[in-house]
GROMACS .gro file of C-alpha atoms in nm:
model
  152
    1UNK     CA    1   1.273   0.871   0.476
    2UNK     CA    2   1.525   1.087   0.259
    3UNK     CA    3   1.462   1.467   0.260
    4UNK     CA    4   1.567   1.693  -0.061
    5UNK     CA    5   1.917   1.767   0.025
    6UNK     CA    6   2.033   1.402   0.058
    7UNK     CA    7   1.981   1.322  -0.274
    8UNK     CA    8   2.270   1.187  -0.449
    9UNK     CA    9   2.184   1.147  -0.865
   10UNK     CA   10   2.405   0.854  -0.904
   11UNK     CA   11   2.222   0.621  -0.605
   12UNK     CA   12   1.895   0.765  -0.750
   13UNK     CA   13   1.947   0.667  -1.100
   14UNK     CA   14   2.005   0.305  -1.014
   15UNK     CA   15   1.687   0.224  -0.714
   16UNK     CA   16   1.494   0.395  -1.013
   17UNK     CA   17   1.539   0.071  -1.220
   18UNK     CA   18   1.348  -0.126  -0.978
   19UNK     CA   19   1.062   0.083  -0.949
   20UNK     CA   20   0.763   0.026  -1.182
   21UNK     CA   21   0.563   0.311  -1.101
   22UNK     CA   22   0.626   0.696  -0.996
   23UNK     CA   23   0.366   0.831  -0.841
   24UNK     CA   24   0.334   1.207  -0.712
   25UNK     CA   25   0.135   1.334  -0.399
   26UNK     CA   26  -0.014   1.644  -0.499
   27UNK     CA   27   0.099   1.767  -0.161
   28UNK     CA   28   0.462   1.748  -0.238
   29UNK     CA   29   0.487   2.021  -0.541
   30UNK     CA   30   0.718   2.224  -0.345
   31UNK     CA   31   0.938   1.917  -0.247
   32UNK     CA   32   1.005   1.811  -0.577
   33UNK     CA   33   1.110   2.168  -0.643
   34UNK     CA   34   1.348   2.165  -0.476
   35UNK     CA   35   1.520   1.870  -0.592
   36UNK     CA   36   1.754   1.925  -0.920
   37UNK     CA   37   1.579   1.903  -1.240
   38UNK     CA   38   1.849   1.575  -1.385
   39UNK     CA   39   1.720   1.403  -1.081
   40UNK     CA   40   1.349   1.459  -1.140
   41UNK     CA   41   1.439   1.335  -1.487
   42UNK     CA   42   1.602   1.008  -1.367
   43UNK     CA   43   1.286   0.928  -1.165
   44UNK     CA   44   1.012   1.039  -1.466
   45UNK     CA   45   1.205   0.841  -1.760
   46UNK     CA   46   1.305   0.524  -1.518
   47UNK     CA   47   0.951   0.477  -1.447
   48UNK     CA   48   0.729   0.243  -1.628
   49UNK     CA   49   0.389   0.405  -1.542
   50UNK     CA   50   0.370   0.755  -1.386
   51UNK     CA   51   0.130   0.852  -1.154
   52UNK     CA   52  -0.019   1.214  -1.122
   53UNK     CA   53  -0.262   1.491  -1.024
   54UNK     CA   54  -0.425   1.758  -1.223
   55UNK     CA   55  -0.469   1.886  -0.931
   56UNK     CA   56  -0.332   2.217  -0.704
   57UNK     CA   57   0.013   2.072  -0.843
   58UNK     CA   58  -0.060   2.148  -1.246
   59UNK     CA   59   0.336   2.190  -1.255
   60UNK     CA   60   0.358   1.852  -1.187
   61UNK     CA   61   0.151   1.733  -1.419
   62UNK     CA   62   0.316   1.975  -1.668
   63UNK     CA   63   0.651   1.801  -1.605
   64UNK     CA   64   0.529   1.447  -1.625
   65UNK     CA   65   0.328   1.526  -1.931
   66UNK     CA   66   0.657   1.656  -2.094
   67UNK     CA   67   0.908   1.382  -1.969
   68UNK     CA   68   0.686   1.043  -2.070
   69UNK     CA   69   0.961   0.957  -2.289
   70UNK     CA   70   1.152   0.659  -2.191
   71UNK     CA   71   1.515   0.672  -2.168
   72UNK     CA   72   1.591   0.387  -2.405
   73UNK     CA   73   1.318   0.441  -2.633
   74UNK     CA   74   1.031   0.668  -2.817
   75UNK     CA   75   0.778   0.537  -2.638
   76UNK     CA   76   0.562   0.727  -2.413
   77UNK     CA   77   0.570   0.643  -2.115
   78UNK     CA   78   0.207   0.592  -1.960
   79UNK     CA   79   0.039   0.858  -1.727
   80UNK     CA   80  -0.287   0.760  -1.533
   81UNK     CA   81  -0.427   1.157  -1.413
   82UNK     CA   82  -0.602   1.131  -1.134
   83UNK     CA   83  -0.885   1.436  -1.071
   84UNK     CA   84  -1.008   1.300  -0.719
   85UNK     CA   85  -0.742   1.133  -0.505
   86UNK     CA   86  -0.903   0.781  -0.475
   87UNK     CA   87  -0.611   0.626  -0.711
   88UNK     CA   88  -0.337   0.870  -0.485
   89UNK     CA   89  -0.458   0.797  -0.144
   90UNK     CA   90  -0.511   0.419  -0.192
   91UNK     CA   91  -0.137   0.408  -0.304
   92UNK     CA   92  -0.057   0.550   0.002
   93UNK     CA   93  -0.165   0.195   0.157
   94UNK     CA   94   0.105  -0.076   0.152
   95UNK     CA   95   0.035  -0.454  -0.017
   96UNK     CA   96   0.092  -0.695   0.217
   97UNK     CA   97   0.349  -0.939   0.087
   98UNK     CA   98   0.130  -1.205  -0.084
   99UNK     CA   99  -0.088  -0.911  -0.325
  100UNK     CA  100  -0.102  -1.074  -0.621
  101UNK     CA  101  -0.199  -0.748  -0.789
  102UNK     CA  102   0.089  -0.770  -1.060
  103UNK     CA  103   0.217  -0.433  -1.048
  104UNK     CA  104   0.464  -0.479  -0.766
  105UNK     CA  105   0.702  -0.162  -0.695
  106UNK     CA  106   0.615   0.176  -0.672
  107UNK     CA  107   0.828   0.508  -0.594
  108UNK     CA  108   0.631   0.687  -0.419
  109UNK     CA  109   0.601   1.098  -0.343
  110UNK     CA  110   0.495   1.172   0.011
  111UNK     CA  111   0.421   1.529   0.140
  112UNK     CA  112   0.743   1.492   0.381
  113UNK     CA  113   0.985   1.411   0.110
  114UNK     CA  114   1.068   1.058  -0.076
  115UNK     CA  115   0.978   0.740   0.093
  116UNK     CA  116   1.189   0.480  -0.123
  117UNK     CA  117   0.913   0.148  -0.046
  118UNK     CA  118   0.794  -0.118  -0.264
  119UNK     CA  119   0.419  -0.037  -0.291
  120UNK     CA  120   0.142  -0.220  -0.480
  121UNK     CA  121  -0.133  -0.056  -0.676
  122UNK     CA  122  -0.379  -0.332  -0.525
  123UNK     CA  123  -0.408  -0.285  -0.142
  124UNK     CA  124  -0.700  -0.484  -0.041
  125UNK     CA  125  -0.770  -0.236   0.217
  126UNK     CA  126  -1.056  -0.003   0.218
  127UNK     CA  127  -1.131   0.012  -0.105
  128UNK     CA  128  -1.485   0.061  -0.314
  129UNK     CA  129  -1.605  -0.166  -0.607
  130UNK     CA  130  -1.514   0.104  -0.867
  131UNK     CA  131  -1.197   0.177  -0.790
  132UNK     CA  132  -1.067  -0.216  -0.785
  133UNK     CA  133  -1.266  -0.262  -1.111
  134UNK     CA  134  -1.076   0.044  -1.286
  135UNK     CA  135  -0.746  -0.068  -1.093
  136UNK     CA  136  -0.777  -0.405  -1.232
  137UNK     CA  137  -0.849  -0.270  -1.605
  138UNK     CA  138  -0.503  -0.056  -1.572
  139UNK     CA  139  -0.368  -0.382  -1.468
  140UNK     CA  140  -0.433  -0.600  -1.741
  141UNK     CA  141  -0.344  -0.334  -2.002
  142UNK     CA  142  -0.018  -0.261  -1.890
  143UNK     CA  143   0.039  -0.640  -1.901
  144UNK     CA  144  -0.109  -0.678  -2.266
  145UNK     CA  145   0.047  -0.388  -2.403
  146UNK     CA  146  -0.225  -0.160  -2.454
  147UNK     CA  147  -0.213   0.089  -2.174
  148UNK     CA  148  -0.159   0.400  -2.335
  149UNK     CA  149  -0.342   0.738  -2.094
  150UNK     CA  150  -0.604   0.722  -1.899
  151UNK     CA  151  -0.809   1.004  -1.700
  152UNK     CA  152  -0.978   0.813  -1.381
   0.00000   0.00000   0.00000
């Protein structure tokens, strides 16, 4: 695990590339604080989906609302707000390595700084009918183009 303070822009520009998904803990607000805005930045544009709260943290939605531009383009990038913390606490729970889910790597915010894992939207694991239907949906529309917001 990588606190704040050993966060070097350059290295965190590039992992960002690989990552599909940023998703925020609402826990972590004063974390990401910390952390210089141009890295924040990296993270939020290099993403293809980010991940939020509307939440205690409404700065962090704030700044994910405002940077859903992607670096190479116009397009928004997608934000899935989540109000109750099913979607965040069930990406707290790691794939095993033959999920077939789709939506393979995800940067993920923990409350004790950044945990840089490959994560899958689709555990498996503890999860209610609801949730994997609406996890599913977000699934195929990212793949057919389609996914634009969406408030779970």
């Amino acid at each position: 695990m990588l606190n704040s303070k050993q966060f070097k822009g350059f290295y965190l520009s590039i992992i960002c590339f690989h990552y599909d998904i940023l998703a925020v803990h609402p826990n972590i607000t004063r974390e990401i604080n910390k952390i210089q805005d141009r890295y924040i930045e990296f993270l939020e544009l290099n993403a293809r989906v980010i991940l939020c709260t509307k939440g205690k943290s409404m700065d962090i939605y704030e700044r994910a609302k405002v940077l859903r531009k992607s670096r190479f383009s116009n397009v928004d990038i997608p934000l899935i707000v989540d109000d109750g913390g099913v979607l965040m606490r069930s990406v707290f729970k790691v794939c095993p390595n033959n999920c077939k889910c789709g939506i393979k790597n995800i940067l993920l915010f923990e409350d004790n700084g950044v945990v840089f894992s490959k994560f899958h939207l689709l555990t498996g694991y503890e999860m209610d009918v609801d949730f994997l239907i609406k996890s599913i949906k977000i699934k195929q529309s990212i793949k057919n183009g389609t996914f634009d917001m969406m408030y779970l």
